[in-house]
PDB file of C-alpha atoms and ligand atoms in Angstrom:
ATOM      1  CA  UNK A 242       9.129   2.402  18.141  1.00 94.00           C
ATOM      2  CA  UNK A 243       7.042  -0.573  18.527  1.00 98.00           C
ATOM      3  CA  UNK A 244       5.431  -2.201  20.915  1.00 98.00           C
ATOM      4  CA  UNK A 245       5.878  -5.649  22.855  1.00 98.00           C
ATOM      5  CA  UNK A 246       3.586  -7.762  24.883  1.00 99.00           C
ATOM      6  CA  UNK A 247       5.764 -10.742  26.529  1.00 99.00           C
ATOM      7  CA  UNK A 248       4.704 -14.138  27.276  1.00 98.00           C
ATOM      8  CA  UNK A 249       6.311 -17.291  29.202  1.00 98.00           C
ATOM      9  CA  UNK A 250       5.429 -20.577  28.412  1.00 98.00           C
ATOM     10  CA  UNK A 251       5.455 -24.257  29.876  1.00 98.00           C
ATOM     11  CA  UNK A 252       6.660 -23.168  33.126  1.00 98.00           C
ATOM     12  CA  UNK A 253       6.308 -22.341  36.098  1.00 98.00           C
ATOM     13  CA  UNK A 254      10.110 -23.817  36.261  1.00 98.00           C
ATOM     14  CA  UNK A 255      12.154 -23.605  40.320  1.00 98.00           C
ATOM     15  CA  UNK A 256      15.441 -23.168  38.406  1.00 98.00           C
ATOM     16  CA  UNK A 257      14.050 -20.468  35.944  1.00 98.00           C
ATOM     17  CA  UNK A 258      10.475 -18.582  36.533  1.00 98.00           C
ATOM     18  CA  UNK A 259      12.382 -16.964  39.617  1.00 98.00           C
ATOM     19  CA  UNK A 260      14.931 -15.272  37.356  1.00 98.00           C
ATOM     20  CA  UNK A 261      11.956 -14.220  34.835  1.00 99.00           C
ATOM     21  CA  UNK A 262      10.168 -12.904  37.788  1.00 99.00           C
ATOM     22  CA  UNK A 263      13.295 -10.969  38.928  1.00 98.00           C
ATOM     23  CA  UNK A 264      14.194  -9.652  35.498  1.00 98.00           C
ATOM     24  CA  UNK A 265      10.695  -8.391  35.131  1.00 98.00           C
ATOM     25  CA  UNK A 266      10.267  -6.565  38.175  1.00 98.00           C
ATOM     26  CA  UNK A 267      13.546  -4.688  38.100  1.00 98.00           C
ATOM     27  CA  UNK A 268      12.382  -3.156  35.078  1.00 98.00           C
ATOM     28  CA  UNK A 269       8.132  -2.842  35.983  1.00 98.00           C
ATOM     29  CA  UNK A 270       7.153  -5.234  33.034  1.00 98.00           C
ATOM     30  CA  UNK A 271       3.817  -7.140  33.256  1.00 98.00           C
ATOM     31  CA  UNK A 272       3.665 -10.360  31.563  1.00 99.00           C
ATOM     32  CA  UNK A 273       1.611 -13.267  31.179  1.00 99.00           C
ATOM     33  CA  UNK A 274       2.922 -16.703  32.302  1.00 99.00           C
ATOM     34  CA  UNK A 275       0.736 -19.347  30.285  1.00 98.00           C
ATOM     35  CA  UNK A 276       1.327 -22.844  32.364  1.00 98.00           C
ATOM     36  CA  UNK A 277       1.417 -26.425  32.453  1.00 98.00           C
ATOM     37  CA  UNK A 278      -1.461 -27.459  34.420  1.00 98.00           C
ATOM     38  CA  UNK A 279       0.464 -30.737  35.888  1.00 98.00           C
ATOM     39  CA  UNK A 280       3.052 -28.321  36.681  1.00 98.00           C
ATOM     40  CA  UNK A 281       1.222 -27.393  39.366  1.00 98.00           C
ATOM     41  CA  UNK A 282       1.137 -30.003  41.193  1.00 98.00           C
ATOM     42  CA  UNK A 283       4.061 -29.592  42.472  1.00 98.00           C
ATOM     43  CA  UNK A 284       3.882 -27.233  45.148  1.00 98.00           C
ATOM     44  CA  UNK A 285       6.735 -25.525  44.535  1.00 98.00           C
ATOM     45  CA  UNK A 286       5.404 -25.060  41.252  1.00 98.00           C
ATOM     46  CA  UNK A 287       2.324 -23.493  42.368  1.00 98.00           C
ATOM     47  CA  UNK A 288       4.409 -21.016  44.258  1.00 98.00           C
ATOM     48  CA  UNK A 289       6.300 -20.143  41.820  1.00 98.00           C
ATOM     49  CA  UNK A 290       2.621 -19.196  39.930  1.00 98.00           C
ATOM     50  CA  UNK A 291       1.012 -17.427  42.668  1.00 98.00           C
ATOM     51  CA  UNK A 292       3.843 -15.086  43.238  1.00 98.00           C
ATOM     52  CA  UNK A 293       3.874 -14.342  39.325  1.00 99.00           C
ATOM     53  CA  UNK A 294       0.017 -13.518  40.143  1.00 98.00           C
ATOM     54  CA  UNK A 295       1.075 -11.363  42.759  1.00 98.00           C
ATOM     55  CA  UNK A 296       3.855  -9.243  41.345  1.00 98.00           C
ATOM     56  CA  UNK A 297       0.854  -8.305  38.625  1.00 98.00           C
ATOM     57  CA  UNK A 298       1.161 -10.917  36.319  1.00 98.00           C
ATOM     58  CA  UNK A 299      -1.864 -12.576  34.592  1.00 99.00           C
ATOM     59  CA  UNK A 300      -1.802 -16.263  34.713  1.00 98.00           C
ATOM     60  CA  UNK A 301      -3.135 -18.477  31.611  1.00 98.00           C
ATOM     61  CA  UNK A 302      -4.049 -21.993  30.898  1.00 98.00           C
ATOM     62  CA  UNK A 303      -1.341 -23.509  28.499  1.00 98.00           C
ATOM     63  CA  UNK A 304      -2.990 -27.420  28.318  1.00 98.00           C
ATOM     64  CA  UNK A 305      -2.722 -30.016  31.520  1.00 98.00           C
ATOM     65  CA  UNK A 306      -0.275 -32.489  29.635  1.00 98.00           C
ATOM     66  CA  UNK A 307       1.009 -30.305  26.764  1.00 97.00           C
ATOM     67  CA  UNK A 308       2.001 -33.596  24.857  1.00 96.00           C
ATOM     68  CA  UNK A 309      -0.320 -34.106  21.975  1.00 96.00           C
ATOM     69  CA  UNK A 310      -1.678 -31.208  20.253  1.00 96.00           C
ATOM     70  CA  UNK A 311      -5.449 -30.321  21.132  1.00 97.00           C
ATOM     71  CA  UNK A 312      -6.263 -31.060  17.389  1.00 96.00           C
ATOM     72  CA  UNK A 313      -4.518 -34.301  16.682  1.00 96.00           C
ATOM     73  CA  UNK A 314      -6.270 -36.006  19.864  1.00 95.00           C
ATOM     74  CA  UNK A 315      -9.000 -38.377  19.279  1.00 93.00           C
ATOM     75  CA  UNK A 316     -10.017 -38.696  22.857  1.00 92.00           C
ATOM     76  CA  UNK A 317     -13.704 -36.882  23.166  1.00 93.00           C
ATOM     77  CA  UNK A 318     -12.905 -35.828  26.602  1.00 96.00           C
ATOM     78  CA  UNK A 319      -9.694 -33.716  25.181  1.00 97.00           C
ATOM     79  CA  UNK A 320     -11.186 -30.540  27.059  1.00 98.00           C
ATOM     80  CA  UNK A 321     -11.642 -31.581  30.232  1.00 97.00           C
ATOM     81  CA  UNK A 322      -8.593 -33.127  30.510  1.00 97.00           C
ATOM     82  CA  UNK A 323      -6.216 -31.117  29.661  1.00 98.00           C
ATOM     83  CA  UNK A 324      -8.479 -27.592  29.897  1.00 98.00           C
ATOM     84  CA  UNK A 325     -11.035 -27.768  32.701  1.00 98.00           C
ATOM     85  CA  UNK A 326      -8.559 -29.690  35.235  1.00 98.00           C
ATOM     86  CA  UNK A 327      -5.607 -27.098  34.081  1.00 98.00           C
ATOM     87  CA  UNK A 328      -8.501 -24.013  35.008  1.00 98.00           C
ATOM     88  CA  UNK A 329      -8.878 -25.751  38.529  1.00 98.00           C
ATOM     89  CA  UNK A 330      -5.352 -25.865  39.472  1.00 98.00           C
ATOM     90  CA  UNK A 331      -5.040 -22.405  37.903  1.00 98.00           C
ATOM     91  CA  UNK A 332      -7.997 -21.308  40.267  1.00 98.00           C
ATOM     92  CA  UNK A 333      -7.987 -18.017  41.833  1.00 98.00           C
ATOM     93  CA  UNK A 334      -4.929 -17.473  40.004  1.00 98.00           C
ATOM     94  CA  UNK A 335      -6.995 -16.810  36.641  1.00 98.00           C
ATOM     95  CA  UNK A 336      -7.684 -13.744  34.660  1.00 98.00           C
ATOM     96  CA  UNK A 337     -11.214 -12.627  34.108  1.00 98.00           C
ATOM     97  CA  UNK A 338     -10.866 -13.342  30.825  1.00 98.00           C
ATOM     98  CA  UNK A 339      -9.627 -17.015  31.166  1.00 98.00           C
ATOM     99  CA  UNK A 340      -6.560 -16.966  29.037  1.00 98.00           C
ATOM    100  CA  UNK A 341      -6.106 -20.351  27.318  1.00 98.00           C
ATOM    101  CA  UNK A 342      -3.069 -21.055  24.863  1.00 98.00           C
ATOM    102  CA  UNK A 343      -3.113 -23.993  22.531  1.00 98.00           C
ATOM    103  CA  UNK A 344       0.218 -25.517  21.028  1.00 96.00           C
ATOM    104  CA  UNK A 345       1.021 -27.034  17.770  1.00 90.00           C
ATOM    105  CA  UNK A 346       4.379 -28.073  18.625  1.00 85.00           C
ATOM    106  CA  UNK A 347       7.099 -26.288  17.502  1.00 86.00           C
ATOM    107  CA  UNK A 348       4.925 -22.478  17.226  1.00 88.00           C
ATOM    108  CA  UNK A 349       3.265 -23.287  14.279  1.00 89.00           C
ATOM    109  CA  UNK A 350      -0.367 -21.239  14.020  1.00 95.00           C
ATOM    110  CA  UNK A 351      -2.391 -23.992  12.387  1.00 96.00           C
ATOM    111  CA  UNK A 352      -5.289 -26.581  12.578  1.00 96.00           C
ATOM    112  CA  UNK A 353      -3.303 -28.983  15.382  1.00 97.00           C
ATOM    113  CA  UNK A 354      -4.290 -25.835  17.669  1.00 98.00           C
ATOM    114  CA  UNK A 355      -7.764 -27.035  17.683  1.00 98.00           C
ATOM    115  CA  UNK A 356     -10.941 -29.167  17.394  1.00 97.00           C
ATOM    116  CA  UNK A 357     -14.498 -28.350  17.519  1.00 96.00           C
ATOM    117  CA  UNK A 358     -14.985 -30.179  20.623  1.00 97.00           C
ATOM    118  CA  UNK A 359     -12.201 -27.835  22.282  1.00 98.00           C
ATOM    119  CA  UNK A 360     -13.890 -24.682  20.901  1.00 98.00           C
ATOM    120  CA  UNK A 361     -17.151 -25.659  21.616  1.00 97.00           C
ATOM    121  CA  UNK A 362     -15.478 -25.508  25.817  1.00 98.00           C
ATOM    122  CA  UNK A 363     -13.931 -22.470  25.397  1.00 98.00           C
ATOM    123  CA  UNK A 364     -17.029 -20.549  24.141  1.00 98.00           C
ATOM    124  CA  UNK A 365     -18.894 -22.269  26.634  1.00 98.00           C
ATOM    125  CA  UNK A 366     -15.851 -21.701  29.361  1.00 98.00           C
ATOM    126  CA  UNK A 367     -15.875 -17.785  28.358  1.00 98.00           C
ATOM    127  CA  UNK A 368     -12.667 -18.487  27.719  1.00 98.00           C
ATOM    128  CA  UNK A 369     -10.215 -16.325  25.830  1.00 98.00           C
ATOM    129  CA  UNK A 370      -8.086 -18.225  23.254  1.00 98.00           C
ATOM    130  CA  UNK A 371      -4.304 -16.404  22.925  1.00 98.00           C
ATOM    131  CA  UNK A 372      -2.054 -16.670  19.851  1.00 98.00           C
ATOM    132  CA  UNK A 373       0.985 -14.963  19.030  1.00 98.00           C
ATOM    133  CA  UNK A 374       2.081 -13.246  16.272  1.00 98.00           C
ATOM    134  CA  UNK A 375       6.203 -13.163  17.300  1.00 98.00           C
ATOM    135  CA  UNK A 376       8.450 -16.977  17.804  1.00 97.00           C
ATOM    136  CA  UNK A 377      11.808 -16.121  18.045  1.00 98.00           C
ATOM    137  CA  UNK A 378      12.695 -19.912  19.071  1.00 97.00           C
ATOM    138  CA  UNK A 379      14.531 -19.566  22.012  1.00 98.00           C
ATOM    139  CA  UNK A 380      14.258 -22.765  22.859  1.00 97.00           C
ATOM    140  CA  UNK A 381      15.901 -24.017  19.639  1.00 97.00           C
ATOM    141  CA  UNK A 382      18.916 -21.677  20.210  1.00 97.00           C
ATOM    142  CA  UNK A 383      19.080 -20.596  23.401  1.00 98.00           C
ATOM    143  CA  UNK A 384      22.102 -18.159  22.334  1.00 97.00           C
ATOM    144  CA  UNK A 385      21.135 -16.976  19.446  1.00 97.00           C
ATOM    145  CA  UNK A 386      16.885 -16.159  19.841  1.00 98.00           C
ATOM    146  CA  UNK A 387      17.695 -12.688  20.974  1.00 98.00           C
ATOM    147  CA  UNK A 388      18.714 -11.116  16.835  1.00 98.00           C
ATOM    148  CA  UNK A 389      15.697 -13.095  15.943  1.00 98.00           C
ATOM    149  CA  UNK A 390      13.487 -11.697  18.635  1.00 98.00           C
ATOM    150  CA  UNK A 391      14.559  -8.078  17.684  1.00 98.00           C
ATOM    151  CA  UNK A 392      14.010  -8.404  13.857  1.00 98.00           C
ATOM    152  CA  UNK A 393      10.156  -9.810  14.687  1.00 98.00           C
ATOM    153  CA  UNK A 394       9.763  -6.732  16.942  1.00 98.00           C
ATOM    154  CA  UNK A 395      11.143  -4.105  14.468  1.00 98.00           C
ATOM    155  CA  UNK A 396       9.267  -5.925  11.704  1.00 98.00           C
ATOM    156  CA  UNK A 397       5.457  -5.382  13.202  1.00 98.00           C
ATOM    157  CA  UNK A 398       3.898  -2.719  15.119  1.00 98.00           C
ATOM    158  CA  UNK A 399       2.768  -4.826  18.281  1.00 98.00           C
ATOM    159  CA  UNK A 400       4.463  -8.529  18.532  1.00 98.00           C
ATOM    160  CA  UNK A 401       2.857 -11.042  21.337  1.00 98.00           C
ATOM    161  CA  UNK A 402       6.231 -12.757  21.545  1.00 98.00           C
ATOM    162  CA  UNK A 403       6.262 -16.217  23.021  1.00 98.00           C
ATOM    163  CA  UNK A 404       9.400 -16.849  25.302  1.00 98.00           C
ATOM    164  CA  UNK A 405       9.224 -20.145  27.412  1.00 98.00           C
ATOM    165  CA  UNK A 406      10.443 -20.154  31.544  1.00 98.00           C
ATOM    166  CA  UNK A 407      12.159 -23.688  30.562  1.00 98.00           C
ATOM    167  CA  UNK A 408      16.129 -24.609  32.144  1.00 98.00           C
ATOM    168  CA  UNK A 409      17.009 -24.401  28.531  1.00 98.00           C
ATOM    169  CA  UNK A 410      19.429 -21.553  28.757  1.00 98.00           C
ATOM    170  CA  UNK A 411      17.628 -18.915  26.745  1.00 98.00           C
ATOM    171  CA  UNK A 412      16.404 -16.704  30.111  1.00 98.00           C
ATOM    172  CA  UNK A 413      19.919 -16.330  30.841  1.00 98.00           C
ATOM    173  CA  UNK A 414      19.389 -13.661  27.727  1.00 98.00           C
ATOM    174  CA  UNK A 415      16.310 -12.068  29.050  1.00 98.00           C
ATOM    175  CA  UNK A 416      17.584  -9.046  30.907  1.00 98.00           C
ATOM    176  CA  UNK A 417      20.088  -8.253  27.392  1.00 98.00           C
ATOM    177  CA  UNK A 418      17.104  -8.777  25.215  1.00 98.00           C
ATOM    178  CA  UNK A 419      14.693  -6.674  27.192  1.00 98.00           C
ATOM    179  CA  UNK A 420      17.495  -3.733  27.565  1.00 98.00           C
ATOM    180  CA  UNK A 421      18.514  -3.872  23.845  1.00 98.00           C
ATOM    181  CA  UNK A 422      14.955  -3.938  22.785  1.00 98.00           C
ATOM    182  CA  UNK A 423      14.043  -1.088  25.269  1.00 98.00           C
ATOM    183  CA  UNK A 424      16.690   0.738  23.458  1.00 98.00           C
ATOM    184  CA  UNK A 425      14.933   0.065  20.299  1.00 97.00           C
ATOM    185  CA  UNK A 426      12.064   1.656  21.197  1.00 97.00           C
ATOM    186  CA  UNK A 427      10.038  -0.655  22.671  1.00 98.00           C
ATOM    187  CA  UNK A 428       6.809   0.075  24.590  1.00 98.00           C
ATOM    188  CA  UNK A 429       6.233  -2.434  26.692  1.00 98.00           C
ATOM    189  CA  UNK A 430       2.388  -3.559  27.128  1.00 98.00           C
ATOM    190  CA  UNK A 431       0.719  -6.501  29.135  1.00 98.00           C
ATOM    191  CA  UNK A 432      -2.650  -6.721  26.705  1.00 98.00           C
ATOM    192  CA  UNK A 433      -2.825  -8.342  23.851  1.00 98.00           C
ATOM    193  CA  UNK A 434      -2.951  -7.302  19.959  1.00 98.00           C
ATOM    194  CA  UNK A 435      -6.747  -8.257  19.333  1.00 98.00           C
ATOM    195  CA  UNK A 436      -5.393 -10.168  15.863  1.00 97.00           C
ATOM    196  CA  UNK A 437      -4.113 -12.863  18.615  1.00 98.00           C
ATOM    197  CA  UNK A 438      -7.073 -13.251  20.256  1.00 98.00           C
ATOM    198  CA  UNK A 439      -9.422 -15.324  18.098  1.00 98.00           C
ATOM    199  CA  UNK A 440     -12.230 -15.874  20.866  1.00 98.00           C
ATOM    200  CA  UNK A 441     -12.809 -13.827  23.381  1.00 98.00           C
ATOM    201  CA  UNK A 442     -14.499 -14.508  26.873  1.00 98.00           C
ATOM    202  CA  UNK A 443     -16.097 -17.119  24.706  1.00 98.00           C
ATOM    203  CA  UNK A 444     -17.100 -15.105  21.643  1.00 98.00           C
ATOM    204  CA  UNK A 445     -15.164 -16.123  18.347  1.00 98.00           C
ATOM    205  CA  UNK A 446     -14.905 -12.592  17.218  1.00 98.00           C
ATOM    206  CA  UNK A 447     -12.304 -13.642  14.462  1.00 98.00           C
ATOM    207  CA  UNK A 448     -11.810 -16.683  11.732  1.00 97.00           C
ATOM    208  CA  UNK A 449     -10.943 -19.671  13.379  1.00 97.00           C
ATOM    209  CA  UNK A 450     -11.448 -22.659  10.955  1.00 96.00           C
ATOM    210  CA  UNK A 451      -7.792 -22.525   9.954  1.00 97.00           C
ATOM    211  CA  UNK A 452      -6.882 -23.095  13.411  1.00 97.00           C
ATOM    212  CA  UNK A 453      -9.639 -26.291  13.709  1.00 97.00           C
ATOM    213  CA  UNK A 454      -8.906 -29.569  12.998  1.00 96.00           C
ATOM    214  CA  UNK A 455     -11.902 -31.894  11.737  1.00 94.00           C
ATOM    215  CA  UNK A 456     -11.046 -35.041  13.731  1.00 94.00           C
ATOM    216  CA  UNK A 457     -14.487 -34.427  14.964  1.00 86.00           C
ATOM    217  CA  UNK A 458     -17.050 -34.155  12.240  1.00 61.00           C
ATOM    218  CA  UNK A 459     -18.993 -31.804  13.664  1.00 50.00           C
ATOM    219  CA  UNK A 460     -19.004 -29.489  17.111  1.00 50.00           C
ATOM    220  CA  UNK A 461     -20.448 -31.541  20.037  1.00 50.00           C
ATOM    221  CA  UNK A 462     -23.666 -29.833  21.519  1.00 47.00           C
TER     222      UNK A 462
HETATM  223 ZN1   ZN B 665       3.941 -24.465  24.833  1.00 53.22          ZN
END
């Protein structure tokens, strides 16, 4: 028995979020779809969010551009770019809690998540700042995540898995991977494990420097 808290990255995607959406609801999972604000843009795109939102999905803020990682860019205005203008889009789409999810490219949990700059707007924001603890790199091997996925879940007592809603192939596994690990004993939860959740409606409740770059010398006031 464990239990499994799903996420969807980088989308919303036409030829792909609509299949996640599907595969969920046939079997009552809640998720949370963490997108690309420039994503939604697109109309279509901003569809495909709202009805996420209304089948009882939360809706996070996954970066505007997601090109350079938060804590590799030199640019002061880092935050409002790619954080503030992704909230807006987001709009009445957001949680209360303002879900935000850096990248490091790649899944890695270290200090290109952040800068002190970009904390300094999420404590400000209220914002809640989402890890992961579970990468089974479906978008590496979109055939093969699916052994890797199972092993993180067996290995831990609550994963926050990161899938991504991207035409890569790997959601074509979703509804297998969902029934084999429901099979495994999986008790599936939309909240997240609080070791994921460094800051908290702006409150940095856990340790955070080894997820802070210092491009910045020191936190902006
Ligand atoms: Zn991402």
């Amino acid at each position: 028995m464990f239990d499994l808290t799903l996420s969807f990255d980088n989308g919303p995607e036409p030829d792909v979020t609509p299949h996640v959406l599907d595969t969920l609801a046939r079997r009552g999972i809640k998720a949370t779809f963490f997108v690309i604000g420039e994503k939604l843009l697109d109309p279509e795109r901003r569809r495909l969010a709202t009805r996420a939102h209304d089948e009882g999905h939360w809706i996070g803020n996954h970066t505007f551009t997601h090109s350079v990682p938060l804590g590799q860019q030199h640019d002061p205005d880092t935050a409002e770019h790619e954080i503030a203008r992704t909230q807006d889009l987001i709009g009445d789409l957001a949680h209360a809690k303002r879900w935000f999810r850096p990248f490091g490219g790649g899944g890695n949990l270290d200090d290109r998540l952040l800068k002190p700059s970009v904390v300094q707007h999420l404590s400000a924001g209220g914002y809640s700042c989402v890890l992961w603890n579970s990468i089974p790199r479906d978008w590496y091997d979109p055939d093969g995540w699916i052994e890797r996925a199972l092993e993180q879940c067996r290995a831990q007592a609550w994963s926050l898995m990161v899938l991504h809603d991207l035409p890569t192939g790997a959601m074509r596994h979703l509804a297998t991977f969902l029934d084999r690990a429901g099979e495994a004993g999986a008790n599936f939860r939309q909240e997240f494990p609080r070791d994921c959740v460094p800051i908290r409606a702006g409150e940095i409740v856990l340790p955070i420097t080894s997820f802070v770059s210092t491009i910045e010398e020191s936190i902006a006031s």
